[in-house]
Each structure stands twice: as C-alpha cells, then as structure tokens.
mmCIF file of C-alpha atoms and ligand atoms in Angstrom:
data_model
loop_
_atom_site.group_PDB
_atom_site.id
_atom_site.type_symbol
_atom_site.label_atom_id
_atom_site.label_comp_id
_atom_site.label_asym_id
_atom_site.label_seq_id
_atom_site.Cartn_x
_atom_site.Cartn_y
_atom_site.Cartn_z
ATOM 1 C CA MET U 1 78.456 -67.938 138.137
ATOM 2 C CA VAL U 2 79.424 -64.994 135.957
ATOM 3 C CA GLN U 3 81.347 -61.919 137.042
ATOM 4 C CA ILE U 4 80.485 -58.704 135.202
ATOM 5 C CA GLY U 5 82.435 -55.765 136.534
ATOM 6 C CA SER U 6 81.803 -55.802 140.266
ATOM 7 C CA ILE U 7 78.549 -57.787 140.149
ATOM 8 C CA THR U 8 78.176 -61.578 140.265
ATOM 9 C CA VAL U 9 75.309 -63.161 138.338
ATOM 10 C CA SER U 10 74.382 -66.679 139.379
ATOM 11 C CA PRO U 11 72.647 -68.403 137.652
ATOM 12 C CA PRO U 12 73.476 -66.531 134.426
ATOM 13 C CA LEU U 13 69.790 -65.915 133.686
ATOM 14 C CA ILE U 14 68.004 -62.619 134.264
ATOM 15 C CA ASN U 15 64.943 -60.626 133.344
ATOM 16 C CA THR U 16 65.676 -57.680 131.109
ATOM 17 C CA ALA U 17 64.099 -54.260 131.529
ATOM 18 C CA CYS U 18 60.403 -54.446 130.656
ATOM 19 C CA ALA U 19 56.859 -53.583 131.654
ATOM 20 C CA TRP U 20 56.774 -56.655 133.919
ATOM 21 C CA ALA U 21 59.675 -55.359 136.009
ATOM 22 C CA SER U 22 57.966 -52.058 136.623
ATOM 23 C CA ASP U 23 56.452 -51.955 140.111
ATOM 24 C CA LEU U 24 57.605 -53.004 143.560
ATOM 25 C CA GLU U 25 55.609 -56.252 143.685
ATOM 26 C CA GLN U 26 56.968 -57.382 140.311
ATOM 27 C CA LEU U 27 60.530 -56.565 141.310
ATOM 28 C CA LYS U 28 60.166 -58.344 144.656
ATOM 29 C CA ALA U 29 58.875 -61.494 142.924
ATOM 30 C CA LEU U 30 61.724 -61.432 140.400
ATOM 31 C CA TYR U 31 64.251 -60.934 143.190
ATOM 32 C CA ALA U 32 62.804 -63.795 145.241
ATOM 33 C CA SER U 33 62.999 -66.300 142.371
ATOM 34 C CA PRO U 34 65.853 -68.808 142.758
ATOM 35 C CA TYR U 35 65.996 -68.995 138.946
ATOM 36 C CA THR U 36 67.082 -65.362 138.381
ATOM 37 C CA GLY U 37 70.733 -64.454 138.889
ATOM 38 C CA ALA U 38 70.012 -60.726 138.781
ATOM 39 C CA VAL U 39 67.001 -58.474 138.381
ATOM 40 C CA THR U 40 66.781 -55.633 135.879
ATOM 41 C CA THR U 41 64.378 -52.766 136.567
ATOM 42 C CA ARG U 42 62.201 -51.249 133.855
ATOM 43 C CA THR U 43 63.914 -48.252 132.294
ATOM 44 C CA SER U 44 63.352 -45.126 134.347
ATOM 45 C CA THR U 45 63.941 -41.475 133.577
ATOM 46 C CA LEU U 46 64.725 -38.681 135.999
ATOM 47 C CA LYS U 47 61.148 -37.453 136.257
ATOM 48 C CA GLY U 48 59.024 -40.426 135.141
ATOM 49 C CA TYR U 49 57.416 -40.959 131.750
ATOM 50 C CA ASN U 50 53.897 -39.911 130.870
ATOM 51 C CA GLU U 51 52.172 -43.208 130.074
ATOM 52 C CA THR U 52 48.944 -42.868 128.051
ATOM 53 C CA SER U 53 46.346 -45.397 126.877
ATOM 54 C CA ALA U 54 48.134 -45.583 123.509
ATOM 55 C CA TYR U 55 50.822 -47.634 125.218
ATOM 56 C CA GLY U 56 50.504 -51.355 125.626
ATOM 57 C CA VAL U 57 51.648 -54.794 124.618
ATOM 58 C CA VAL U 58 50.117 -57.657 122.651
ATOM 59 C CA PHE U 59 51.279 -61.224 122.105
ATOM 60 C CA THR U 60 51.191 -62.962 118.730
ATOM 61 C CA ASN U 61 48.997 -66.030 118.383
ATOM 62 C CA THR U 62 51.414 -68.067 116.265
ATOM 63 C CA SER U 63 54.606 -67.873 118.356
ATOM 64 C CA THR U 64 55.868 -66.518 121.682
ATOM 65 C CA SER U 65 56.404 -63.001 120.378
ATOM 66 C CA SER U 66 55.215 -59.577 121.436
ATOM 67 C CA LEU U 67 54.713 -56.113 120.064
ATOM 68 C CA ASN U 68 54.736 -53.124 122.420
ATOM 69 C CA SER U 69 54.391 -49.392 122.220
ATOM 70 C CA TYR U 70 55.642 -48.516 125.704
ATOM 71 C CA GLY U 71 58.058 -45.704 126.291
ATOM 72 C CA TYR U 72 59.689 -45.695 129.723
ATOM 73 C CA SER U 73 58.425 -46.340 133.230
ATOM 74 C CA PRO U 74 55.932 -43.881 134.691
ATOM 75 C CA PHE U 75 57.892 -44.167 137.960
ATOM 76 C CA PRO U 76 60.914 -41.860 138.225
ATOM 77 C CA LEU U 77 64.407 -43.076 139.093
ATOM 78 C CA SER U 78 63.999 -41.850 142.686
ATOM 79 C CA THR U 79 61.180 -44.381 143.167
ATOM 80 C CA TYR U 80 63.314 -47.248 141.842
ATOM 81 C CA ILE U 81 66.102 -46.200 144.184
ATOM 82 C CA GLU U 82 63.716 -46.455 147.148
ATOM 83 C CA TRP U 83 62.413 -49.821 145.948
ATOM 84 C CA VAL U 84 65.846 -51.306 145.297
ATOM 85 C CA GLN U 85 66.941 -50.199 148.743
ATOM 86 C CA GLU U 86 63.845 -51.814 150.249
ATOM 87 C CA ILE U 87 64.399 -55.082 148.349
ATOM 88 C CA LEU U 88 68.092 -55.360 149.213
ATOM 89 C CA THR U 89 67.601 -54.340 152.839
ATOM 90 C CA ALA U 90 64.889 -56.970 153.342
ATOM 91 C CA VAL U 91 67.399 -59.754 152.600
ATOM 92 C CA ASN U 92 69.985 -60.937 155.111
ATOM 93 C CA LYS U 93 73.367 -60.682 153.325
ATOM 94 C CA PRO U 94 72.020 -60.205 149.770
ATOM 95 C CA VAL U 95 74.100 -61.609 146.904
ATOM 96 C CA LYS U 96 71.792 -61.118 143.932
ATOM 97 C CA PRO U 97 72.498 -57.863 142.102
ATOM 98 C CA VAL U 98 70.032 -55.398 140.613
ATOM 99 C CA ILE U 99 70.688 -53.796 137.248
ATOM 100 C CA MET U 100 69.098 -50.360 137.204
ATOM 101 C CA SER U 101 68.006 -49.495 133.688
ATOM 102 C CA ILE U 102 67.959 -45.763 133.107
ATOM 103 C CA THR U 103 67.854 -43.400 130.186
ATOM 104 C CA SER U 104 68.288 -39.793 129.220
ATOM 105 C CA SER U 105 69.274 -38.034 126.039
ATOM 106 C CA ASP U 106 70.955 -35.277 128.047
ATOM 107 C CA ALA U 107 74.481 -35.891 129.357
ATOM 108 C CA GLU U 108 74.112 -33.555 132.331
ATOM 109 C CA GLU U 109 70.828 -35.104 133.393
ATOM 110 C CA LEU U 110 72.373 -38.554 133.030
ATOM 111 C CA GLY U 111 75.177 -37.424 135.346
ATOM 112 C CA GLN U 112 72.564 -36.415 137.919
ATOM 113 C CA MET U 113 70.928 -39.831 137.630
ATOM 114 C CA ILE U 114 74.260 -41.606 138.088
ATOM 115 C CA SER U 115 74.936 -39.541 141.225
ATOM 116 C CA MET U 116 71.553 -40.612 142.612
ATOM 117 C CA ILE U 117 72.397 -44.273 141.997
ATOM 118 C CA GLN U 118 75.854 -43.795 143.501
ATOM 119 C CA SER U 119 74.272 -42.566 146.718
ATOM 120 C CA LEU U 120 72.648 -46.015 146.998
ATOM 121 C CA ARG U 121 75.850 -47.903 146.145
ATOM 122 C CA VAL U 122 77.426 -47.619 149.560
ATOM 123 C CA GLY U 123 78.932 -50.366 151.695
ATOM 124 C CA PRO U 124 77.870 -53.873 150.617
ATOM 125 C CA PHE U 125 75.449 -52.430 148.042
ATOM 126 C CA ALA U 126 78.396 -51.286 145.887
ATOM 127 C CA SER U 127 78.757 -54.731 144.329
ATOM 128 C CA LEU U 128 74.998 -55.320 144.150
ATOM 129 C CA ILE U 129 73.909 -52.463 141.917
ATOM 130 C CA ALA U 130 74.854 -51.991 138.269
ATOM 131 C CA VAL U 131 73.691 -49.402 135.749
ATOM 132 C CA GLU U 132 72.373 -50.106 132.268
ATOM 133 C CA LEU U 133 71.898 -47.161 129.915
ATOM 134 C CA ASN U 134 68.989 -47.870 127.603
ATOM 135 C CA THR U 135 70.054 -46.482 124.220
ATOM 136 C CA SER U 136 67.461 -48.356 122.253
ATOM 137 C CA CYS U 137 63.757 -47.766 122.991
ATOM 138 C CA PRO U 138 62.137 -47.512 119.551
ATOM 139 C CA ASN U 139 58.814 -46.107 120.813
ATOM 140 C CA VAL U 140 59.678 -42.551 121.828
ATOM 141 C CA SER U 141 58.858 -40.340 118.862
ATOM 142 C CA SER U 142 60.543 -37.270 120.378
ATOM 143 C CA SER U 143 63.903 -38.983 120.712
ATOM 144 C CA SER U 144 65.434 -41.555 118.373
ATOM 145 C CA PRO U 145 67.352 -44.428 119.961
ATOM 146 C CA THR U 146 70.844 -43.070 120.628
ATOM 147 C CA GLY U 147 72.254 -46.555 120.026
ATOM 148 C CA TYR U 148 71.604 -46.017 116.317
ATOM 149 C CA ILE U 149 73.305 -42.603 116.237
ATOM 150 C CA PRO U 150 76.974 -42.558 117.336
ATOM 151 C CA SER U 151 77.074 -38.734 117.505
ATOM 152 C CA SER U 152 74.210 -38.657 120.010
ATOM 153 C CA ILE U 153 75.503 -41.499 122.187
ATOM 154 C CA ARG U 154 79.009 -40.014 122.595
ATOM 155 C CA PRO U 155 78.159 -37.314 125.212
ATOM 156 C CA LEU U 156 76.233 -39.909 127.238
ATOM 157 C CA LEU U 157 79.143 -42.344 127.147
ATOM 158 C CA SER U 158 81.420 -39.529 128.216
ATOM 159 C CA THR U 159 79.303 -38.975 131.343
ATOM 160 C CA LEU U 160 79.326 -42.699 132.107
ATOM 161 C CA SER U 161 83.050 -42.947 131.497
ATOM 162 C CA ASP U 162 83.728 -40.021 133.872
ATOM 163 C CA ALA U 163 81.606 -41.702 136.552
ATOM 164 C CA HIS U 164 83.632 -44.882 136.109
ATOM 165 C CA MET U 165 86.920 -42.956 136.364
ATOM 166 C CA GLN U 166 85.779 -41.667 139.730
ATOM 167 C CA ASP U 167 84.592 -45.053 140.929
ATOM 168 C CA LYS U 168 86.063 -48.104 139.197
ATOM 169 C CA SER U 169 83.639 -50.383 141.045
ATOM 170 C CA LEU U 170 80.691 -48.914 139.126
ATOM 171 C CA THR U 171 79.454 -51.576 136.700
ATOM 172 C CA ILE U 172 78.095 -49.942 133.551
ATOM 173 C CA GLY U 173 76.344 -51.531 130.592
ATOM 174 C CA LEU U 174 74.580 -50.402 127.441
ATOM 175 C CA LYS U 175 71.296 -51.761 126.161
ATOM 176 C CA LEU U 176 71.618 -51.783 122.399
ATOM 177 C CA PRO U 177 69.088 -51.878 119.580
ATOM 178 C CA PRO U 178 69.197 -54.716 117.060
ATOM 179 C CA TYR U 179 71.710 -53.893 114.336
ATOM 180 C CA THR U 180 71.337 -55.241 110.831
ATOM 181 C CA HIS U 181 74.545 -54.382 108.975
ATOM 182 C CA PRO U 182 78.293 -54.341 109.733
ATOM 183 C CA ALA U 183 78.741 -50.558 109.747
ATOM 184 C CA GLN U 184 76.417 -50.268 112.747
ATOM 185 C CA PHE U 185 78.468 -52.750 114.795
ATOM 186 C CA HIS U 186 81.760 -51.124 113.790
ATOM 187 C CA ALA U 187 80.476 -47.635 114.606
ATOM 188 C CA LEU U 188 79.540 -48.702 118.129
ATOM 189 C CA ILE U 189 82.841 -50.513 118.686
ATOM 190 C CA SER U 190 84.868 -47.501 117.473
ATOM 191 C CA THR U 191 82.864 -45.197 119.714
ATOM 192 C CA LEU U 192 83.536 -47.447 122.711
ATOM 193 C CA GLU U 193 87.243 -47.472 121.843
ATOM 194 C CA GLU U 194 87.324 -43.681 122.231
ATOM 195 C CA PHE U 195 86.653 -44.121 125.941
ATOM 196 C CA VAL U 196 89.481 -46.520 126.701
ATOM 197 C CA ARG U 197 91.976 -44.742 128.986
ATOM 198 C CA GLN U 198 95.314 -46.323 129.922
ATOM 199 C CA ASP U 199 94.051 -49.662 128.657
ATOM 200 C CA GLN U 200 91.025 -49.410 130.963
ATOM 201 C CA ASN U 201 87.576 -49.685 129.422
ATOM 202 C CA PRO U 202 84.702 -48.271 131.495
ATOM 203 C CA PHE U 203 81.967 -50.445 129.996
ATOM 204 C CA ALA U 204 81.386 -53.855 131.555
ATOM 205 C CA PHE U 205 78.571 -55.216 129.410
ATOM 206 C CA LEU U 206 76.414 -54.842 126.309
ATOM 207 C CA THR U 207 72.837 -56.096 126.400
ATOM 208 C CA CYS U 208 71.803 -57.253 122.917
ATOM 209 C CA THR U 209 69.106 -56.712 121.825
ATOM 210 C CA ASN U 210 66.219 -54.423 122.552
ATOM 211 C CA THR U 211 63.038 -54.750 120.466
ATOM 212 C CA LEU U 212 62.941 -54.237 116.704
ATOM 213 C CA GLY U 213 61.203 -50.917 116.118
ATOM 214 C CA ASN U 214 58.676 -49.922 113.513
ATOM 215 C CA SER U 215 57.028 -53.347 113.434
ATOM 216 C CA LEU U 216 53.339 -53.756 112.696
ATOM 217 C CA LEU U 217 50.746 -56.426 113.441
ATOM 218 C CA PHE U 218 47.030 -56.611 112.679
ATOM 219 C CA PRO U 219 44.417 -57.515 115.300
ATOM 220 C CA ASP U 220 43.848 -61.032 113.948
ATOM 221 C CA GLN U 221 47.522 -61.825 114.575
ATOM 222 C CA VAL U 222 47.477 -61.183 118.303
ATOM 223 C CA TYR U 223 45.856 -61.658 121.661
ATOM 224 C CA GLY U 224 46.345 -59.497 124.701
ATOM 225 C CA VAL U 225 45.163 -56.427 126.500
ATOM 226 C CA LEU U 226 44.441 -54.224 123.504
ATOM 227 C CA GLN U 227 42.561 -56.770 121.409
ATOM 228 C CA ASN U 228 39.134 -55.995 122.926
ATOM 229 C CA ASP U 229 38.495 -53.147 120.534
ATOM 230 C CA ASP U 230 36.716 -54.803 117.555
ATOM 231 C CA GLN U 231 37.080 -51.650 115.502
ATOM 232 C CA ALA U 232 40.857 -51.500 115.889
ATOM 233 C CA GLU U 233 42.680 -51.204 112.607
ATOM 234 C CA PHE U 234 45.994 -52.358 114.026
ATOM 235 C CA ALA U 235 47.002 -54.546 116.973
ATOM 236 C CA LEU U 236 48.432 -51.485 118.734
ATOM 237 C CA PRO U 237 46.776 -48.034 118.790
ATOM 238 C CA THR U 238 50.122 -46.601 117.682
ATOM 239 C CA ALA U 239 50.128 -48.979 114.687
ATOM 240 C CA THR U 240 53.877 -49.605 114.922
ATOM 241 C CA GLY U 241 55.866 -50.729 117.954
ATOM 242 C CA GLY U 242 58.812 -52.804 119.124
ATOM 243 C CA LEU U 243 58.813 -56.468 118.122
ATOM 244 C CA ALA U 244 60.252 -59.016 120.570
ATOM 245 C CA GLY U 245 60.248 -62.708 121.380
ATOM 246 C CA GLU U 246 60.715 -65.568 118.932
ATOM 247 C CA ALA U 247 60.144 -63.235 115.954
ATOM 248 C CA ILE U 248 63.520 -61.558 116.634
ATOM 249 C CA HIS U 249 65.442 -64.523 118.047
ATOM 250 C CA ALA U 250 67.655 -65.049 114.970
ATOM 251 C CA LEU U 251 68.446 -61.329 114.756
ATOM 252 C CA SER U 252 69.345 -61.125 118.461
ATOM 253 C CA LEU U 253 71.535 -64.233 118.184
ATOM 254 C CA GLY U 254 73.269 -62.627 115.220
ATOM 255 C CA ASN U 255 73.915 -59.439 117.189
ATOM 256 C CA VAL U 256 75.374 -61.390 120.107
ATOM 257 C CA HIS U 257 77.548 -63.439 117.754
ATOM 258 C CA THR U 258 78.841 -60.393 115.865
ATOM 259 C CA PHE U 259 79.683 -58.423 119.001
ATOM 260 C CA ARG U 260 81.345 -61.447 120.543
ATOM 261 C CA HIS U 261 83.632 -61.776 117.521
ATOM 262 C CA LEU U 262 84.371 -58.060 117.219
ATOM 263 C CA LEU U 263 85.194 -57.740 120.921
ATOM 264 C CA HIS U 264 87.582 -60.681 120.688
ATOM 265 C CA ASP U 265 89.053 -59.966 117.258
ATOM 266 C CA GLU U 266 92.584 -61.391 117.436
ATOM 267 C CA ASN U 267 93.547 -59.630 114.206
ATOM 268 C CA ASN U 268 93.027 -56.256 115.807
ATOM 269 C CA THR U 269 95.999 -55.725 118.075
ATOM 270 C CA SER U 270 95.460 -52.085 119.091
ATOM 271 C CA SER U 271 95.552 -51.723 122.866
ATOM 272 C CA SER U 272 92.245 -49.850 122.990
ATOM 273 C CA ARG U 273 90.567 -52.615 121.035
ATOM 274 C CA LYS U 274 92.088 -55.279 123.250
ATOM 275 C CA ALA U 275 90.717 -53.467 126.301
ATOM 276 C CA LEU U 276 87.198 -53.978 124.945
ATOM 277 C CA GLY U 277 87.735 -57.735 125.316
ATOM 278 C CA SER U 278 86.635 -57.415 128.942
ATOM 279 C CA ILE U 279 83.076 -56.537 127.880
ATOM 280 C CA SER U 280 80.490 -59.236 128.623
ATOM 281 C CA ILE U 281 77.402 -59.749 126.499
ATOM 282 C CA ILE U 282 73.959 -60.227 127.951
ATOM 283 C CA GLY U 283 71.996 -61.987 125.213
ATOM 284 C CA VAL U 284 68.270 -61.306 124.943
ATOM 285 C CA GLY U 285 65.674 -61.741 122.235
ATOM 286 C CA GLY U 286 63.387 -64.710 121.788
ATOM 287 C CA VAL U 287 64.692 -66.730 124.695
ATOM 288 C CA THR U 288 61.556 -68.756 125.350
ATOM 289 C CA THR U 289 62.868 -72.311 125.807
ATOM 290 C CA PRO U 290 65.888 -74.021 127.394
ATOM 291 C CA ALA U 291 67.165 -74.655 123.825
ATOM 292 C CA ALA U 292 66.988 -70.929 123.027
ATOM 293 C CA TYR U 293 68.804 -70.179 126.291
ATOM 294 C CA ALA U 294 71.555 -72.602 125.219
ATOM 295 C CA ARG U 295 71.713 -70.986 121.768
ATOM 296 C CA MET U 296 72.291 -67.549 123.291
ATOM 297 C CA ARG U 297 75.195 -68.907 125.330
ATOM 298 C CA LYS U 298 76.572 -70.666 122.244
ATOM 299 C CA ALA U 299 76.370 -67.416 120.265
ATOM 300 C CA GLY U 300 78.543 -65.696 122.878
ATOM 301 C CA ALA U 301 76.342 -64.424 125.688
ATOM 302 C CA THR U 302 77.731 -64.948 129.182
ATOM 303 C CA VAL U 303 74.387 -64.010 130.731
ATOM 304 C CA VAL U 304 70.991 -64.555 129.098
ATOM 305 C CA GLY U 305 67.874 -62.439 129.537
ATOM 306 C CA ALA U 306 64.176 -62.681 128.773
ATOM 307 C CA ALA U 307 61.228 -60.290 128.715
ATOM 308 C CA THR U 308 58.415 -61.600 126.495
ATOM 309 C CA LEU U 309 58.335 -64.988 128.239
ATOM 310 C CA LEU U 310 58.149 -63.167 131.576
ATOM 311 C CA GLY U 311 55.116 -61.277 130.272
ATOM 312 C CA LYS U 312 53.487 -64.483 129.136
ATOM 313 C CA GLU U 313 54.300 -66.834 132.014
ATOM 314 C CA GLY U 314 55.101 -64.567 134.941
ATOM 315 C CA VAL U 315 58.184 -65.233 137.072
ATOM 316 C CA LYS U 316 57.760 -68.975 136.344
ATOM 317 C CA ALA U 317 59.398 -68.116 132.989
ATOM 318 C CA PHE U 318 62.837 -68.456 134.566
ATOM 319 C CA GLU U 319 62.076 -71.896 135.942
ATOM 320 C CA ILE U 320 60.882 -72.905 132.443
ATOM 321 C CA LEU U 321 64.103 -71.619 130.887
ATOM 322 C CA SER U 322 66.211 -73.426 133.455
ATOM 323 C CA GLY U 323 64.850 -76.685 131.997
HETATM 324 C C1 FMN B 401 56.446 -54.883 127.062
HETATM 325 C C2 FMN B 401 57.921 -54.648 126.938
HETATM 326 C C3 FMN B 401 58.498 -53.561 127.579
HETATM 327 C C4 FMN B 401 59.877 -53.326 127.460
HETATM 328 N N1 FMN B 401 60.441 -52.279 128.136
HETATM 329 C C5 FMN B 401 61.779 -52.099 128.086
HETATM 330 C C6 FMN B 401 62.401 -51.097 128.870
HETATM 331 O O1 FMN B 401 61.766 -50.379 129.658
HETATM 332 N N2 FMN B 401 63.752 -50.952 128.731
HETATM 333 C C7 FMN B 401 64.511 -51.757 127.921
HETATM 334 O O2 FMN B 401 65.728 -51.590 127.859
HETATM 335 N N3 FMN B 401 63.947 -52.746 127.191
HETATM 336 C C8 FMN B 401 62.614 -52.926 127.261
HETATM 337 N N4 FMN B 401 62.047 -53.962 126.569
HETATM 338 C C9 FMN B 401 62.905 -54.845 125.732
HETATM 339 C C10 FMN B 401 63.292 -56.125 126.466
HETATM 340 O O3 FMN B 401 64.121 -55.875 127.573
HETATM 341 C C11 FMN B 401 64.049 -57.070 125.519
HETATM 342 O O4 FMN B 401 65.251 -56.455 125.143
HETATM 343 C C12 FMN B 401 63.280 -57.440 124.262
HETATM 344 O O5 FMN B 401 61.912 -57.570 124.543
HETATM 345 C C13 FMN B 401 63.787 -58.736 123.652
HETATM 346 O O6 FMN B 401 63.667 -59.783 124.587
HETATM 347 P P1 FMN B 401 62.452 -60.866 124.536
HETATM 348 O O7 FMN B 401 62.455 -61.417 123.164
HETATM 349 O O8 FMN B 401 62.767 -61.837 125.605
HETATM 350 O O9 FMN B 401 61.193 -60.086 124.821
HETATM 351 C C14 FMN B 401 60.680 -54.205 126.671
HETATM 352 C C15 FMN B 401 60.084 -55.311 126.056
HETATM 353 C C16 FMN B 401 58.734 -55.545 126.180
HETATM 354 C C17 FMN B 401 58.127 -56.750 125.496
#
C-alpha cells in the first residue's frame, strides 16, 4: 500500500495514460481488475484532440516494445469527468483512485480544467481522484513537450501550485519525458523548488517516463494495426513517433534512479530542496515482466506503471506483472 498525497495505491501497480485507457469500457475493465492499484485515464484536453488516420501504434517483432504517433484523447476532459463519476459511483465504498491525465500549454485553460476536476472531487471522491499533468507527449508537432522546456512549464506549474494552495488535498503529479543528461534533471528540480512555499511542496508525484520521441521503425520490424499497407515506407505514417516498452526500459530505470537520488540528496540541505523529498516516483517504461516490475521498485519507484504490455495483453497484463 502506497500513499501519494491524498490517494492510496494498493497494490502499487497501475496502468499509465495510454490509448488503451481511452474509452469507458477500457477504463471500467482496468478499474475492475484486482491487480491494478489505481487507474490512469488517457490524457485529455479541454476540447478533445482531433485524431486522424495518421495516428496509431505498432509493436516490434523482436521485443515487447511499441512505437506510437498518437496525440491526446479525442474525448474531452468533460467526458472523462462523466466516466470517472460513473465508475466510482457504481462501486460501493470505492477505495481505488483514478489519476486523471490532462494537458494544456495554456495556464489559464489548465486552471479551467483543474476547476472542472475539483467539481468532481467532493465528499469521498476527494481522496479518490488525482491529477497528472502530461508535460511529455512527443507527437504533437504544434507544441513541444513542456517537460523539456523549463520556461514553458513554469506558468503551468504556477496554476497547479495555486490550486494546491487552495486545496491541500489535491494530489498533483507530472508526467515527464525521458531525460538523457544531468542538466535536464537539475532544471526540473530547480523549477519545482521555486514552488515550495513555507516548506510545503505542491507536487506529490513524478511519473517517469513517457515515450522517447522522434524514434523510427521500418515495416519489417513491426506488427500491428498499421502494417497492412504493403507500400508503407515506415512502420508509422508519420515516420517518427514515441518509442516505449522494453526498448526504453534502461532509460526509464535511469530516470527513476536519478530523480530518486536528487529528491533525497542529503548533501543539499536547503529547506526548499528538502521539501521535495515528499515527492513519490511512479516508474514506467518497459515494465513487461515481474522482474522488470521489481527493477523499477529497486531503482526508486514507489508505484510502477505499464502501457505497452496493456496494449499487447489487455488488462491481463497486470496479473502477468504481479507474478
Ligand atoms: C499507444 C500509447 C499511447 C500513449 N498515450 C499516452 C497519453 O495519452 N498520455 C501519457 O502521458 N502517456 C501516454 N503514453 C505513454 C505511456 O503512458 C508510458 O509512459 C510509456 O509508454 C512507457 O511505458 P511502457 O513502456 O509500459 O509502454 C502512451 C503510450 C503508448 C504506447
């Protein structure tokens, strides 16, 4: 059992935001599984995302890995709010939380989205609904992942921090892109430190990592929904997309490990830095076996997530991971 902010995750295994946590039936099945300790919704925007036939996912034929070109969910946040309410209301005394993954590059719009979620977090639902800001989708050409650009993430964090000031029970997390060099980790940590007020840090968790953008596979390397086209030059119509699964496992483990150490750096005695020690890490990336699940925990994740295995195996993925 793991406590993250005001939510309790038990067992510490969850699905992360993905195309297989997109509609009501998928979310209901994930919620009903005894092997998931929380359910994360696919990332939604205020108005819904225009999904075209260029978007899709393929699986590699040499390992449990995937490449996808999806942006965000076609369903708007308002639809997820209705669905989450339906799922939680259908259960007598629900205990399993839902992490609502949302995104916006506009601080004001994000504030509107948080208010919508807050209207659902009343009574017993307050400790059953958390928010995860997706700062890391690599597939949206019009907007670069804010998690890579401290100046663009700051106004969004300010909105989230204000919401937390008004309601300390609001559990807020950030979905981060995979980082590859120290300056990226330090930049994020310093930015988070700016939001510590009176030794209180508004952010409860970091989810590491999202997919690795700008990756490319050829048709003979994959199977999956887009392979039917014999003429296809690349595995995805967009050519490049976000790589996930076993192909990024080592990188995701490294991100979890690095954040774990930076958040608990005993040599840094500043009070703002110490306040960041309360941040939990949800480790995701290439968790496809019980051994990989154990590795994520060993690297420093308190909760472990999976997406590619869910796409490959369905909800049974979480039973497989439980060993
Ligand atoms: C098809 C697909 C869709 C995804 N959609 C989202 C999304 O909407 N929001 C998000 O934060 N991450 C999204 N992800 C990233 C996953 O949550 C996860 O971070 C990543 O795939 C690494 O985990 P894995 O190796 O278990 O797949 C998606 C991944 C896949 C494969």
